[in-house]
GROMACS .gro file of C-alpha atoms in nm:
model
  209
    1MET     CA    1  -0.983  -1.461 -15.792
    2PRO     CA    2  -1.204  -1.420 -15.481
    3ARG     CA    3  -1.048  -1.553 -15.161
    4PHE     CA    4  -1.237  -1.411 -14.863
    5SER     CA    5  -1.605  -1.321 -14.836
    6PRO     CA    6  -1.719  -0.989 -14.684
    7MET     CA    7  -1.823  -1.172 -14.365
    8GLU     CA    8  -1.483  -1.340 -14.331
    9ARG     CA    9  -1.310  -1.004 -14.374
   10LEU     CA   10  -1.545  -0.840 -14.125
   11LEU     CA   11  -1.466  -1.106 -13.865
   12HIS     CA   12  -1.091  -1.058 -13.920
   13TRP     CA   13  -1.097  -0.679 -13.889
   14VAL     CA   14  -1.334  -0.672 -13.591
   15ASN     CA   15  -1.096  -0.909 -13.415
   16ALA     CA   16  -0.786  -0.713 -13.521
   17LEU     CA   17  -0.914  -0.366 -13.428
   18GLY     CA   18  -1.055  -0.487 -13.097
   19PHE     CA   19  -0.729  -0.659 -13.012
   20PHE     CA   20  -0.520  -0.348 -13.091
   21PHE     CA   21  -0.742  -0.126 -12.875
   22LEU     CA   22  -0.727  -0.372 -12.586
   23LEU     CA   23  -0.351  -0.403 -12.630
   24VAL     CA   24  -0.304  -0.026 -12.599
   25THR     CA   25  -0.528   0.012 -12.293
   26GLY     CA   26  -0.380  -0.304 -12.140
   27LEU     CA   27  -0.025  -0.174 -12.178
   28ILE     CA   28  -0.127   0.148 -12.005
   29LEU     CA   29  -0.240  -0.059 -11.709
   30TYR     CA   30   0.058  -0.294 -11.725
   31LEU     CA   31   0.348  -0.049 -11.766
   32PRO     CA   32   0.400   0.186 -11.467
   33SER     CA   33   0.547   0.463 -11.685
   34LEU     CA   34   0.239   0.472 -11.909
   35SER     CA   35   0.007   0.436 -11.612
   36MET     CA   36   0.163   0.738 -11.443
   37LEU     CA   37   0.155   0.937 -11.767
   38VAL     CA   38  -0.218   0.879 -11.817
   39SER     CA   39  -0.285   0.905 -11.441
   40ARG     CA   40  -0.648   0.788 -11.467
   41ARG     CA   41  -0.595   0.422 -11.396
   42GLN     CA   42  -0.949   0.342 -11.283
   43THR     CA   43  -1.098   0.504 -11.593
   44VAL     CA   44  -0.859   0.318 -11.822
   45GLN     CA   45  -0.932  -0.005 -11.635
   46ALA     CA   46  -1.306   0.040 -11.692
   47VAL     CA   47  -1.255   0.129 -12.059
   48HIS     CA   48  -1.032  -0.178 -12.103
   49PHE     CA   49  -1.288  -0.411 -11.944
   50TRP     CA   50  -1.594  -0.283 -12.128
   51ALA     CA   51  -1.404  -0.269 -12.456
   52GLY     CA   52  -1.322  -0.635 -12.401
   53VAL     CA   53  -1.688  -0.716 -12.337
   54GLY     CA   54  -1.787  -0.523 -12.650
   55TRP     CA   55  -1.515  -0.697 -12.854
   56LEU     CA   56  -1.641  -1.042 -12.757
   57ALA     CA   57  -2.004  -0.942 -12.813
   58VAL     CA   58  -1.938  -0.807 -13.163
   59LEU     CA   59  -1.731  -1.115 -13.254
   60ALA     CA   60  -2.018  -1.336 -13.138
   61ALA     CA   61  -2.266  -1.130 -13.342
   62VAL     CA   62  -2.052  -1.159 -13.657
   63LEU     CA   63  -2.022  -1.534 -13.606
   64VAL     CA   64  -2.401  -1.565 -13.578
   65LEU     CA   65  -2.461  -1.345 -13.882
   66GLY     CA   66  -2.195  -1.532 -14.079
   67GLY     CA   67  -2.388  -1.853 -14.034
   68ARG     CA   68  -2.311  -2.126 -14.282
   69ARG     CA   69  -2.034  -1.933 -14.456
   70LEU     CA   70  -1.821  -1.898 -14.143
   71LEU     CA   71  -1.907  -2.253 -14.038
   72ALA     CA   72  -1.771  -2.380 -14.369
   73THR     CA   73  -1.456  -2.172 -14.315
   74ALA     CA   74  -1.415  -2.320 -13.967
   75ARG     CA   75  -1.437  -2.670 -14.113
   76GLU     CA   76  -1.164  -2.582 -14.364
   77LEU     CA   77  -0.942  -2.453 -14.086
   78GLU     CA   78  -0.982  -2.757 -13.865
   79ARG     CA   79  -0.910  -3.008 -14.143
   80PHE     CA   80  -0.546  -3.128 -14.132
   81ASP     CA   81  -0.412  -3.376 -14.387
   82GLN     CA   82  -0.076  -3.532 -14.467
   83ASP     CA   83   0.029  -3.233 -14.678
   84ASP     CA   84  -0.028  -3.002 -14.381
   85LEU     CA   85   0.189  -3.218 -14.155
   86LEU     CA   86   0.464  -3.229 -14.416
   87TRP     CA   87   0.439  -2.851 -14.464
   88LEU     CA   88   0.502  -2.802 -14.093
   89ARG     CA   89   0.818  -3.009 -14.136
   90ARG     CA   90   0.932  -2.760 -14.402
   91ARG     CA   91   0.841  -2.986 -14.694
   92ARG     CA   92   0.712  -2.811 -15.007
   93THR     CA   93   0.372  -2.970 -15.027
   94PRO     CA   94   0.060  -2.823 -15.197
   95GLN     CA   95  -0.180  -2.640 -14.969
   96GLY     CA   96  -0.550  -2.557 -14.980
   97ARG     CA   97  -0.709  -2.214 -14.927
   98PHE     CA   98  -0.543  -2.209 -14.585
   99ASN     CA   99  -0.197  -2.350 -14.529
  100ALA     CA  100  -0.100  -2.536 -14.213
  101GLY     CA  101   0.049  -2.226 -14.051
  102GLN     CA  102  -0.270  -2.029 -14.102
  103LYS     CA  103  -0.476  -2.315 -13.957
  104ILE     CA  104  -0.263  -2.319 -13.642
  105ASN     CA  105  -0.277  -1.940 -13.617
  106ALA     CA  106  -0.658  -1.947 -13.643
  107ALA     CA  107  -0.681  -2.214 -13.370
  108LEU     CA  108  -0.452  -2.015 -13.140
  109THR     CA  109  -0.646  -1.694 -13.208
  110ALA     CA  110  -0.976  -1.859 -13.116
  111ALA     CA  111  -0.831  -2.018 -12.802
  112PHE     CA  112  -0.661  -1.695 -12.691
  113THR     CA  113  -0.982  -1.496 -12.745
  114ILE     CA  114  -1.170  -1.728 -12.511
  115LEU     CA  115  -0.890  -1.731 -12.253
  116PHE     CA  116  -0.855  -1.352 -12.265
  117GLY     CA  117  -1.229  -1.321 -12.207
  118VAL     CA  118  -1.242  -1.566 -11.915
  119SER     CA  119  -0.931  -1.434 -11.742
  120GLY     CA  120  -1.042  -1.072 -11.797
  121LEU     CA  121  -1.380  -1.142 -11.639
  122LEU     CA  122  -1.213  -1.309 -11.339
  123LEU     CA  123  -0.976  -1.014 -11.295
  124TRP     CA  124  -1.265  -0.767 -11.310
  125PHE     CA  125  -1.486  -0.959 -11.069
  126GLY     CA  126  -1.184  -1.019 -10.846
  127GLU     CA  127  -1.168  -0.644 -10.794
  128GLN     CA  128  -1.524  -0.655 -10.661
  129ASP     CA  129  -1.519  -0.986 -10.472
  130THR     CA  130  -1.210  -1.160 -10.331
  131ARG     CA  131  -1.365  -1.502 -10.400
  132PHE     CA  132  -1.280  -1.449 -10.767
  133ARG     CA  133  -0.915  -1.360 -10.703
  134PHE     CA  134  -0.666  -1.619 -10.821
  135ALA     CA  135  -0.295  -1.555 -10.860
  136SER     CA  136  -0.285  -1.772 -11.171
  137THR     CA  137  -0.539  -1.547 -11.344
  138VAL     CA  138  -0.293  -1.257 -11.365
  139ILE     CA  139  -0.019  -1.491 -11.486
  140LEU     CA  140  -0.250  -1.632 -11.753
  141HIS     CA  141  -0.369  -1.291 -11.874
  142ASP     CA  142  -0.017  -1.147 -11.890
  143GLY     CA  143   0.123  -1.463 -12.047
  144LEU     CA  144  -0.141  -1.450 -12.320
  145MET     CA  145  -0.042  -1.091 -12.391
  146TYR     CA  146   0.326  -1.181 -12.440
  147VAL     CA  147   0.253  -1.477 -12.668
  148SER     CA  148  -0.005  -1.275 -12.864
  149LEU     CA  149   0.248  -0.998 -12.918
  150GLY     CA  150   0.495  -1.248 -13.062
  151LEU     CA  151   0.232  -1.391 -13.296
  152LEU     CA  152   0.122  -1.041 -13.396
  153VAL     CA  153   0.476  -0.935 -13.489
  154GLY     CA  154   0.519  -1.246 -13.704
  155HIS     CA  155   0.180  -1.196 -13.866
  156LEU     CA  156   0.250  -0.831 -13.950
  157TYR     CA  157   0.591  -0.920 -14.094
  158LEU     CA  158   0.439  -1.179 -14.328
  159ALA     CA  159   0.145  -0.956 -14.422
  160LEU     CA  160   0.333  -0.630 -14.476
  161ILE     CA  161   0.702  -0.703 -14.541
  162HIS     CA  162   0.781  -1.056 -14.661
  163PRO     CA  163   0.785  -1.031 -15.044
  164SER     CA  164   0.635  -1.374 -15.117
  165THR     CA  165   0.344  -1.347 -14.873
  166ARG     CA  166   0.244  -0.981 -14.848
  167HIS     CA  167   0.011  -1.015 -15.148
  168ALA     CA  168  -0.213  -1.218 -14.915
  169LEU     CA  169  -0.312  -0.888 -14.748
  170ARG     CA  170  -0.509  -0.800 -15.063
  171GLY     CA  171  -0.733  -1.099 -14.995
  172MET     CA  172  -0.817  -0.965 -14.650
  173THR     CA  173  -0.873  -0.606 -14.767
  174LEU     CA  174  -1.027  -0.633 -15.114
  175GLY     CA  175  -1.128  -0.999 -15.099
  176ASP     CA  176  -0.936  -1.127 -15.401
  177VAL     CA  177  -0.583  -1.238 -15.496
  178ARG     CA  178  -0.398  -1.294 -15.822
  179VAL     CA  179  -0.455  -1.633 -15.983
  180GLU     CA  180  -0.082  -1.699 -16.031
  181TRP     CA  181  -0.013  -1.622 -15.664
  182ALA     CA  182  -0.291  -1.854 -15.551
  183MET     CA  183  -0.166  -2.133 -15.778
  184ARG     CA  184   0.185  -2.098 -15.638
  185HIS     CA  185   0.097  -2.081 -15.267
  186HIS     CA  186  -0.234  -2.271 -15.248
  187ALA     CA  187  -0.212  -2.529 -15.525
  188LYS     CA  188  -0.491  -2.751 -15.384
  189TRP     CA  189  -0.738  -2.464 -15.348
  190GLU     CA  190  -1.035  -2.494 -15.581
  191PRO     CA  191  -1.260  -2.185 -15.551
  192GLU     CA  192  -1.630  -2.261 -15.591
  193GLY     CA  193  -1.757  -2.183 -15.939
  194ILE     CA  194  -1.412  -2.107 -16.083
  195ARG     CA  195  -1.224  -2.336 -16.318
  196ILE     CA  196  -0.846  -2.298 -16.329
  197ASP     CA  197  -0.618  -2.453 -16.589
  198ARG     CA  198  -0.325  -2.521 -16.358
  199GLY     CA  199  -0.093  -2.713 -16.588
  200PRO     CA  200   0.250  -2.810 -16.446
  201GLN     CA  201   0.303  -2.626 -16.119
  202PRO     CA  202   0.619  -2.521 -15.934
  203PRO     CA  203   0.641  -2.635 -15.571
  204ALA     CA  204   0.466  -2.407 -15.323
  205GLU     CA  205   0.686  -2.205 -15.090
  206ALA     CA  206   0.673  -2.307 -14.722
  207SER     CA  207   0.554  -1.988 -14.558
  208PRO     CA  208   0.280  -1.938 -14.296
  209GLN     CA  209   0.101  -1.645 -14.462
   0.00000   0.00000   0.00000
């Protein structure tokens, strides 16, 4: 059954590819061994900054083009109910198209994107004008990197390795998932225009993917 629209998948992959590129160029700037190996720090710094600007610009363009579809998705993600709260307490409660873990991950991703953008701009302008230099900006930018790395590792494990959740990757690549998988993990999800005879259902597994 269809799970993600082309625009939802485009937003995900633009964000993912941009983040990976910025992570690589950022680590070159952050780690002395890599910085010495590349030896063109100023060039890498400029590439990192303008890639970040381009990343944010393309994300904004996708959001505008996505219009009502992405707005409806955002409303789904921000809606928490009692089942979501119980799920976070490791209770096996039915979930909608997004489970509570995915809702929190989406909120953190959005917040981190904004904070990365603001702190990156301050760091860049701080190189040109000392009025924009704040010690906390470096701490914030580096701290976001560490937390994002932790979230990324967990996300990749669930998407690529964990046997009960890796099928979700099909939804983000091809757009659809198996009906039986959706019924088991997202029992409250009711896709528009699709009627599902659910019958008696086993409890959904408590997993964030």
